[in-house]
PDB file of C-alpha atoms in Angstrom:
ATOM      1  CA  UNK B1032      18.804 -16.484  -6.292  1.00 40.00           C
ATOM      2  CA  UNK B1033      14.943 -16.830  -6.967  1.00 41.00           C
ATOM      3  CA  UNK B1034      14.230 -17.154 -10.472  1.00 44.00           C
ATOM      4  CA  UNK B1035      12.183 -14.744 -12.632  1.00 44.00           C
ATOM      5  CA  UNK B1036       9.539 -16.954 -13.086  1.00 44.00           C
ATOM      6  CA  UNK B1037       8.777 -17.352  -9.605  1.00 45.00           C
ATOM      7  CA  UNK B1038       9.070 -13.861  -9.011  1.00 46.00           C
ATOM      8  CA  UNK B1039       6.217 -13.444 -11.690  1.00 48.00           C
ATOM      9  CA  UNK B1040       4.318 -16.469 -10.077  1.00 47.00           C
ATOM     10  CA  UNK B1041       4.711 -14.714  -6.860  1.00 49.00           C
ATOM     11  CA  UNK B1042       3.267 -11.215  -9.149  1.00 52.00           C
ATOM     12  CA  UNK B1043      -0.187 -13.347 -10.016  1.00 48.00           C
ATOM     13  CA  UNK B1044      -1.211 -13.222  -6.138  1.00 47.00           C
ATOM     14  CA  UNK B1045      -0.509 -10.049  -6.085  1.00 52.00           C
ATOM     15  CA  UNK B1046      -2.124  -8.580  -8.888  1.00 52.00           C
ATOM     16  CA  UNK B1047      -4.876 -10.161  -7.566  1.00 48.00           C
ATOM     17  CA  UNK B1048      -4.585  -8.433  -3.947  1.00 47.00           C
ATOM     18  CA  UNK B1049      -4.301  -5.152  -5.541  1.00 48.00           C
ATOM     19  CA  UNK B1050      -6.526  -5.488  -8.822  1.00 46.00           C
ATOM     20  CA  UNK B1051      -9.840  -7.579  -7.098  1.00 44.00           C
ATOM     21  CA  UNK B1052     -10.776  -5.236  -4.283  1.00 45.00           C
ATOM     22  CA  UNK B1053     -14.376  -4.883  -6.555  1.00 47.00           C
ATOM     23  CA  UNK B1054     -16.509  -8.181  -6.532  1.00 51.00           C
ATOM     24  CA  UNK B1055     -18.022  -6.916  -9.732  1.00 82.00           C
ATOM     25  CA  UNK B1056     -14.832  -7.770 -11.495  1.00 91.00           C
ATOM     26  CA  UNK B1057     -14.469 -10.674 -14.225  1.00 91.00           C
ATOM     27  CA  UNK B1058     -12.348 -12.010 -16.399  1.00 91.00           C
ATOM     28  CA  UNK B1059     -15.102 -11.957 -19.054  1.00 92.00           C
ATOM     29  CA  UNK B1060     -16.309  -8.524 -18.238  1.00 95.00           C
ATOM     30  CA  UNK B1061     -16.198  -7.622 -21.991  1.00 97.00           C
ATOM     31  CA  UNK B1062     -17.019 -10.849 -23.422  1.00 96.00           C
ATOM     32  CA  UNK B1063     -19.952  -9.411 -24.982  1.00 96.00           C
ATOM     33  CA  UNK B1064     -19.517  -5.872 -25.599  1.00 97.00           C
ATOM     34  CA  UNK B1065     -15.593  -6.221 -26.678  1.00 97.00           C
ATOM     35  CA  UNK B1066     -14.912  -9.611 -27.862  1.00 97.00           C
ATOM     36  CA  UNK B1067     -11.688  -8.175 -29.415  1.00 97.00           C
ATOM     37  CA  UNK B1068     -10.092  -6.078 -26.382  1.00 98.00           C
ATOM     38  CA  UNK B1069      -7.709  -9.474 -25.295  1.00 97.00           C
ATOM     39  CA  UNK B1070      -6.652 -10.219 -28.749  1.00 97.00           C
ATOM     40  CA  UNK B1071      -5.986  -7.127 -29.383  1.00 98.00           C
ATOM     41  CA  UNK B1072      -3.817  -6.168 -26.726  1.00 98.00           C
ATOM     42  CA  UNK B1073      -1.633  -9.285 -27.031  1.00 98.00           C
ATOM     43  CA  UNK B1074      -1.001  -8.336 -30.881  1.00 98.00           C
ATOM     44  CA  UNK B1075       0.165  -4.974 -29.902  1.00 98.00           C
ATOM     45  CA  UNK B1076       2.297  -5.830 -26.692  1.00 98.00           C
ATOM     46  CA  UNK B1077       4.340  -8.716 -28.440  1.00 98.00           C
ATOM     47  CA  UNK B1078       4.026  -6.615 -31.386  1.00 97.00           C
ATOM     48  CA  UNK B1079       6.008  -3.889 -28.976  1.00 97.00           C
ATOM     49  CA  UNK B1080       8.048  -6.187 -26.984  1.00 95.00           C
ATOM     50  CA  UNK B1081       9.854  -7.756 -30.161  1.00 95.00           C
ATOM     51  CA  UNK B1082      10.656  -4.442 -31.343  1.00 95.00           C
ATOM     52  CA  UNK B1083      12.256  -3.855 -27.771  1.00 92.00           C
ATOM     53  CA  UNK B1084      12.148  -6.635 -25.348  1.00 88.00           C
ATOM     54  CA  UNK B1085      12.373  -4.483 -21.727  1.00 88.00           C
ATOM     55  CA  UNK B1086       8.661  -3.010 -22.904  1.00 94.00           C
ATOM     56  CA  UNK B1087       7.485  -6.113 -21.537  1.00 93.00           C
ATOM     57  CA  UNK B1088       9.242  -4.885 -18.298  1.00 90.00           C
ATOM     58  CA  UNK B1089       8.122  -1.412 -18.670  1.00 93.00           C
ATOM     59  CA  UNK B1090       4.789  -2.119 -19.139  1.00 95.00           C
ATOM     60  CA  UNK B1091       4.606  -4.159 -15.804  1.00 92.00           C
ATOM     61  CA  UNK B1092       6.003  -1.235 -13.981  1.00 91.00           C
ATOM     62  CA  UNK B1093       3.953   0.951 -15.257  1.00 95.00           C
ATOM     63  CA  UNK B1094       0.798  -1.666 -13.991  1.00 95.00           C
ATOM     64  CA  UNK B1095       2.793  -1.211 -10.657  1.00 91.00           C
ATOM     65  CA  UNK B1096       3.161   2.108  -9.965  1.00 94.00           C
ATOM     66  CA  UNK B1097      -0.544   3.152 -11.198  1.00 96.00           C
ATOM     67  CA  UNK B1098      -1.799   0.328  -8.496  1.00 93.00           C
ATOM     68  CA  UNK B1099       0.256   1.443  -6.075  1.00 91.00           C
ATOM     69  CA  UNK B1100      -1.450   4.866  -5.598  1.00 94.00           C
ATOM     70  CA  UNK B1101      -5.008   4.052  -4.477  1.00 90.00           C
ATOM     71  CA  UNK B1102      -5.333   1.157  -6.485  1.00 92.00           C
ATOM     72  CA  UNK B1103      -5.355   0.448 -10.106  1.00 94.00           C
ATOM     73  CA  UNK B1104      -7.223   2.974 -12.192  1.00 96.00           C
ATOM     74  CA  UNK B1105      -5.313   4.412 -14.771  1.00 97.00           C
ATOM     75  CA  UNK B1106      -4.239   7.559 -12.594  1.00 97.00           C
ATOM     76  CA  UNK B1107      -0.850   7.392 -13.980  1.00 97.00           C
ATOM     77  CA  UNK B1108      -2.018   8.094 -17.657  1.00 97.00           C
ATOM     78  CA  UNK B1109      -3.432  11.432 -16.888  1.00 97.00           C
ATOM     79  CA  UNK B1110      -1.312  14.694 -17.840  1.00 96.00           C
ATOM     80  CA  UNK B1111      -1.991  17.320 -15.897  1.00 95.00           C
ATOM     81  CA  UNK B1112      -4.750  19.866 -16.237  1.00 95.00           C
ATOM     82  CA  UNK B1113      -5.876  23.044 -15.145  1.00 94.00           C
ATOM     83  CA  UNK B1114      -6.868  21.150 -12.288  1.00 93.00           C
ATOM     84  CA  UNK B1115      -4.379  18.883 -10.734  1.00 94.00           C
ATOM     85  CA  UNK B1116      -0.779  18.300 -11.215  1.00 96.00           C
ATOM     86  CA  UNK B1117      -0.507  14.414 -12.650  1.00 96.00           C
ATOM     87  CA  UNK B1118       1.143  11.699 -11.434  1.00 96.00           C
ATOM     88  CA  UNK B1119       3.592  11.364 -13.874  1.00 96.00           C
ATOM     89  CA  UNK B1120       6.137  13.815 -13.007  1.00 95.00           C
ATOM     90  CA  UNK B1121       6.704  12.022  -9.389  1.00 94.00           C
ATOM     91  CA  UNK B1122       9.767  11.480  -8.302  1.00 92.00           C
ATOM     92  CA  UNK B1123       9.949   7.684  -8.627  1.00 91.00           C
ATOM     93  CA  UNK B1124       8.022   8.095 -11.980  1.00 94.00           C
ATOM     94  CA  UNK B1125       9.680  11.309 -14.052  1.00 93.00           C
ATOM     95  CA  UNK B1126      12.254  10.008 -16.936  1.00 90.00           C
ATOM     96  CA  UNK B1127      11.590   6.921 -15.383  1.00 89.00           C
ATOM     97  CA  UNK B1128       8.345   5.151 -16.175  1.00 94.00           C
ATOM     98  CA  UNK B1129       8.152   4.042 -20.025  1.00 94.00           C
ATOM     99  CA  UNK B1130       4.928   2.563 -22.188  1.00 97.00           C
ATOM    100  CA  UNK B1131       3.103   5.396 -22.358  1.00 97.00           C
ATOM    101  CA  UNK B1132       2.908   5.379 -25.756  1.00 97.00           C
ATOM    102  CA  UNK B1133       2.348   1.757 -26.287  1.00 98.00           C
ATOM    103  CA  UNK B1134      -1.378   1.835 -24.114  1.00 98.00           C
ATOM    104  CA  UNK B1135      -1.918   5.037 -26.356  1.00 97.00           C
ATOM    105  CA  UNK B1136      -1.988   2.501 -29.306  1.00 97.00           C
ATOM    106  CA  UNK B1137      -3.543   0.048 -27.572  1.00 98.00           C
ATOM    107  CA  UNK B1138      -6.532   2.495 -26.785  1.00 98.00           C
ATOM    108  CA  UNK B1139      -6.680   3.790 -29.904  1.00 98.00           C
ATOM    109  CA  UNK B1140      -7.212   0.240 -31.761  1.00 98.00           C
ATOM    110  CA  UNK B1141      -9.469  -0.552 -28.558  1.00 98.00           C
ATOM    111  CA  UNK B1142     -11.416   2.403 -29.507  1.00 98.00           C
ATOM    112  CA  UNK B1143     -11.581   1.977 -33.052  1.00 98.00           C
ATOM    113  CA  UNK B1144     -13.334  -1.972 -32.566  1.00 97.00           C
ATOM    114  CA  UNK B1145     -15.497  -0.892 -29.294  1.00 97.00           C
ATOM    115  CA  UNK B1146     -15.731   2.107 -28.821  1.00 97.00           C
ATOM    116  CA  UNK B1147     -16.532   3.736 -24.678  1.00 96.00           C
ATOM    117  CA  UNK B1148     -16.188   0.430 -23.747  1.00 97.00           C
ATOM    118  CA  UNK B1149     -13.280  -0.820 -22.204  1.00 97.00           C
ATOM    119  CA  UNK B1150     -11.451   1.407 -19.660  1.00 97.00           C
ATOM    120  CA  UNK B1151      -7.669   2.266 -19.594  1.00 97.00           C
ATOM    121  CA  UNK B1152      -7.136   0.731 -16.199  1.00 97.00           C
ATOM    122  CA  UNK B1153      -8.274  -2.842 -17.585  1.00 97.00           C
ATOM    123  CA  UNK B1154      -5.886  -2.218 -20.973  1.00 98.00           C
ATOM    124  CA  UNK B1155      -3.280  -1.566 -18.833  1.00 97.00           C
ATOM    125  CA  UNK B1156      -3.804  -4.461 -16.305  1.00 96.00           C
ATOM    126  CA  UNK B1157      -4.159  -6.978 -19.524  1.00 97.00           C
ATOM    127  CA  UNK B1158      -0.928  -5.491 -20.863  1.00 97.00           C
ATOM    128  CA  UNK B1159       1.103  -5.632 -18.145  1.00 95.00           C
ATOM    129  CA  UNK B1160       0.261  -9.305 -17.847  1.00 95.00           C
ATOM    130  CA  UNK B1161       0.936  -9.500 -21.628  1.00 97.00           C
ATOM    131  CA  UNK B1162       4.131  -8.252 -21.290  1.00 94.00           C
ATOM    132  CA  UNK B1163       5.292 -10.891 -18.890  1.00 91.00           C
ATOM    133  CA  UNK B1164       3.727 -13.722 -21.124  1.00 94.00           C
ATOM    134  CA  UNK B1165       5.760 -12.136 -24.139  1.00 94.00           C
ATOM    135  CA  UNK B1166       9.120 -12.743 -22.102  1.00 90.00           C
ATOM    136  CA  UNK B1167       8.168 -16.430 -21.017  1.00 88.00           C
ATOM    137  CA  UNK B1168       6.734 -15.408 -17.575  1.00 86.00           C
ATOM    138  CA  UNK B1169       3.507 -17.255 -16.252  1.00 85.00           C
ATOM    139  CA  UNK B1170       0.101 -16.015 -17.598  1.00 90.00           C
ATOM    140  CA  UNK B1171      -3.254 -15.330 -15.083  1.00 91.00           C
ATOM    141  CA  UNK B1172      -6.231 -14.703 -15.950  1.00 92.00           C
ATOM    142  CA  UNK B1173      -6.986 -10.760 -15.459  1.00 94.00           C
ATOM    143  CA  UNK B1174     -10.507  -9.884 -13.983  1.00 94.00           C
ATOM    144  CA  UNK B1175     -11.786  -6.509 -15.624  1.00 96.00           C
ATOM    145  CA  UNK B1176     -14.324  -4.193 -14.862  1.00 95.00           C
ATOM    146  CA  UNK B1177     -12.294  -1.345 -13.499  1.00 95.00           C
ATOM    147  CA  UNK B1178     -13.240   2.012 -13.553  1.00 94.00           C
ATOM    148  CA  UNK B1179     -10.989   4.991 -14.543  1.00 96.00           C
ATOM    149  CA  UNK B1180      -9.807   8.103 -12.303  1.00 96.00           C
ATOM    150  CA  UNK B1181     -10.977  11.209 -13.941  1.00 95.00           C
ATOM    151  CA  UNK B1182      -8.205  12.863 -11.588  1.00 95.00           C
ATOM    152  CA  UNK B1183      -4.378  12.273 -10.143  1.00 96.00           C
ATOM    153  CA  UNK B1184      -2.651  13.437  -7.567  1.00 95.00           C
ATOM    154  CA  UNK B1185       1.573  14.327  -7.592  1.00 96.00           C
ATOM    155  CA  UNK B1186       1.285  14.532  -3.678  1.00 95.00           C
ATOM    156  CA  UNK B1187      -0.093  10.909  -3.487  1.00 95.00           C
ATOM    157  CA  UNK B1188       2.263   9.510  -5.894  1.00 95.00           C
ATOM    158  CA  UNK B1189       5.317  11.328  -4.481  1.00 94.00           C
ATOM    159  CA  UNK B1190       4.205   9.908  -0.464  1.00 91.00           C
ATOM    160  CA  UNK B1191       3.063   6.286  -1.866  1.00 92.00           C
ATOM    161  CA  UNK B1192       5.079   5.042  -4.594  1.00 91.00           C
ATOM    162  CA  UNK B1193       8.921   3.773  -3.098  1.00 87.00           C
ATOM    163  CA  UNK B1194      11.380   5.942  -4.291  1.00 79.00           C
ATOM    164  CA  UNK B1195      14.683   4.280  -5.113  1.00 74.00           C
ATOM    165  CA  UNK B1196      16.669   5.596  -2.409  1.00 79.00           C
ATOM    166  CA  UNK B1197      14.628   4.436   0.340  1.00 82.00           C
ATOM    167  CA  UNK B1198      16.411   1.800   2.654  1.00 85.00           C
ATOM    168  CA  UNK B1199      15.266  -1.454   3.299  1.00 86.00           C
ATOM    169  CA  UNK B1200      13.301  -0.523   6.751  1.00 90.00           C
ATOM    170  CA  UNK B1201      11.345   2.319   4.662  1.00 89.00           C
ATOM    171  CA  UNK B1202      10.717  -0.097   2.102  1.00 88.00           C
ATOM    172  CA  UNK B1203       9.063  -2.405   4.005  1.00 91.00           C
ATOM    173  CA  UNK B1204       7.404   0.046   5.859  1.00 92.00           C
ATOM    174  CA  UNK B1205       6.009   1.495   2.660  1.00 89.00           C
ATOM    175  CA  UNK B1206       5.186  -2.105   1.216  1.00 89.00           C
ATOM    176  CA  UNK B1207       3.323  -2.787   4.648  1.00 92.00           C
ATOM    177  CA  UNK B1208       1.056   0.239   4.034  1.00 89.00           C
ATOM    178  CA  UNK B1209      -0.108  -2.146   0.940  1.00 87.00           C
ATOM    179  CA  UNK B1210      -0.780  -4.757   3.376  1.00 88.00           C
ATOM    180  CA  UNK B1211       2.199  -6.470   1.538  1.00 88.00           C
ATOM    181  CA  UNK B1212       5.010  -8.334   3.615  1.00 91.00           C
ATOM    182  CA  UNK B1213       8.664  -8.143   3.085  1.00 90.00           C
ATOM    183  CA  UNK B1214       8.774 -11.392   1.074  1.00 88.00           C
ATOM    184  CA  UNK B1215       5.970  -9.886  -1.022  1.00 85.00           C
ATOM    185  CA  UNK B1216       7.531  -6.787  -1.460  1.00 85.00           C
ATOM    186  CA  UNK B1217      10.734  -8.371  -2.671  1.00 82.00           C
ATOM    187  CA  UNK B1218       8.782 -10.859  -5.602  1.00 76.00           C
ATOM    188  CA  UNK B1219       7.310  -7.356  -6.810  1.00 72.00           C
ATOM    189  CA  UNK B1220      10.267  -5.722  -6.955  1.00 69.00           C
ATOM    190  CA  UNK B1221      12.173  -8.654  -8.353  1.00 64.00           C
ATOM    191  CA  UNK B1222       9.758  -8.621 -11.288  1.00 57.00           C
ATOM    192  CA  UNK B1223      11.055  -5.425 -12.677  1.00 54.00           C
ATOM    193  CA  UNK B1224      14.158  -7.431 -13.672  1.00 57.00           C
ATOM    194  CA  UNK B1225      13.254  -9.958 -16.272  1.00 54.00           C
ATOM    195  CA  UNK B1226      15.828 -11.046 -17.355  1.00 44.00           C
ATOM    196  CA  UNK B1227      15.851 -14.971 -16.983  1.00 44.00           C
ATOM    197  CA  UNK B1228      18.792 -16.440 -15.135  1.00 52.00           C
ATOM    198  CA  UNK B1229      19.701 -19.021 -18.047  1.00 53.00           C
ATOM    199  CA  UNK B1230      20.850 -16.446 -19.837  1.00 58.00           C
ATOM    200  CA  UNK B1231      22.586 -13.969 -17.755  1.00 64.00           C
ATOM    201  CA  UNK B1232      26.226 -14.102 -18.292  1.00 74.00           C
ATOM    202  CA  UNK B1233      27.895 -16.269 -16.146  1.00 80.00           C
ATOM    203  CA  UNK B1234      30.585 -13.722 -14.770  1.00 82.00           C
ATOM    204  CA  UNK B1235      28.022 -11.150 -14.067  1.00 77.00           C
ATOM    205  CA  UNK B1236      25.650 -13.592 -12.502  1.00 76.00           C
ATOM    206  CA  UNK B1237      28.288 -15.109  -9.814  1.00 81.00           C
ATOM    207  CA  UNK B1238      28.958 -11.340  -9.149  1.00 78.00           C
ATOM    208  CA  UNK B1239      25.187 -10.693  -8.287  1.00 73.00           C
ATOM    209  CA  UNK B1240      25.373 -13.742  -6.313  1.00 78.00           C
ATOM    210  CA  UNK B1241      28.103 -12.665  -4.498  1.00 79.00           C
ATOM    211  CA  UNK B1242      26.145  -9.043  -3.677  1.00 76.00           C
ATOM    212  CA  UNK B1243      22.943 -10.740  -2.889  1.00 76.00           C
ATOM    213  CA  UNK B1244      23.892 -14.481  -1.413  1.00 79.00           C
ATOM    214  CA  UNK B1245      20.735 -16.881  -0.337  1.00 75.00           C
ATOM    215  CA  UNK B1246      21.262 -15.602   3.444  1.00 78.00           C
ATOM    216  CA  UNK B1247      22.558 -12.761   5.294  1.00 76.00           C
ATOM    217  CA  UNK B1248      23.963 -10.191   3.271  1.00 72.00           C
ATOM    218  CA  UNK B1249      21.652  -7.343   4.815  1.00 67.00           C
ATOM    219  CA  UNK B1250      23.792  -4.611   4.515  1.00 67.00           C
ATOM    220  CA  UNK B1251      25.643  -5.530   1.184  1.00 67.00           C
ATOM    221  CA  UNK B1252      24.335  -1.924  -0.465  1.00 56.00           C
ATOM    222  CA  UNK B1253      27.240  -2.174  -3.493  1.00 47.00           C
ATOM    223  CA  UNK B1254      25.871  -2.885  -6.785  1.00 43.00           C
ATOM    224  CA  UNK B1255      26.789  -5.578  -9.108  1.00 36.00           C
ATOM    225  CA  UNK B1256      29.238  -3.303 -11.453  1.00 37.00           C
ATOM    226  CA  UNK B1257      30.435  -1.036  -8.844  1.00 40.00           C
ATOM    227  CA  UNK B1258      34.051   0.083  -8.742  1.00 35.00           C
TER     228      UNK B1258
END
């Protein structure tokens, strides 16, 4: 099995395909006008990731799915309006995506120290990478400068984001799209599971070996648990 922290290794390069499309981006965007914003974002995700550890998780996916429909600009925070239904009632998103609440407080204590400075889509990117750090993952440095959407779009995050019943053709057809290849598309996915193999129980851990060997395996679709 590949371990968690290359998974997250492997997550570095591509935060950085997905996140550095702008050449104006830098990782000391706000050096100046919010020397705060990194400190406090890192008090408030470990702050939120002792209280329960799969934030740090959560707040990764969350990173994910807002970057995966057209790129990473805080789309996914937006309720809906009088003018567009929001992203967050997608299907691979509804009762599913978590954190919310956690880059509310983050913004709010951004706000507070600099305020119309920093943008939600660069609190969220710096969180999600603050999460992993919080669980022992790898850090990178984040480059800011985004911009945020001032609209969503259901449609776009229903056709964009993989759903979990896709198979593994539609998968990597829908990874592709990203200009992402199949071993990319598996060290993304593997990152929503943090859990690091030293301390998965033994039993269950030969059982998830067993489901998903080193090689072949391809059409092993029972999960680990499964009666």
């Amino acid at each position: 099995m590949v371990s968690t922290s290359s998974f997250l290794v492997k997550l570095t390069l591509i935060c950085v395909l997905i996140g550095l499309g702008n050449s104006q981006l830098s990782s000391n965007f706000y050096s100046s006008t919010c020397p705060n914003l990194t400190s406090i974002i890192r008090t408030a995700v470990n702050s939120a990731v002792s209280s329960e550890g799969r934030m740090g998780a959560s707040l990764l996916r969350l990173h994910f799915h807002d970057c995966f429909v057209n790129g990473c600009d805080a789309s996914v925070l937006l309720d809906d309006t009088a003018n567009f239904t929001g992203e967050k009632t997608a299907g691979p998103n509804a009762n599913s995506l978590r954190g919310f609440n956690i880059i509310d407080n983050i913004k709010t204590q951004v706000e507070a120290s600099c305020p119309g400075i920093v943008s939600c889509a660069d609190i969220l990117a710096v969180a999600a990478r603050d999460g992993t750090v919080a669980l022992n993952g790898p850090s990178w440095a984040v480059a800011l400068g985004r911009r945020d959407s001032t609209t969503a779009s259901l449609s776009a995050a229903n056709n964009q984001i993989p759903g979990p019943n896709l198979n593994l053709n539609a998968l990597i057809t829908s990874f592709s799209n990203k200009g992402f290849t199949a071993r990319e598309m598996v060290a993304l996915s593997g990152t929503e599971s943090t859990t690091k193999n030293s301390n998965i129980n033994a039993t269950f851990a030969t059982t998830v070996r067993g489901n998903c060997p080193r090689t072949g395996g391809n059409n092993n679709l029972k999960l680990a648990g499964q009666r």
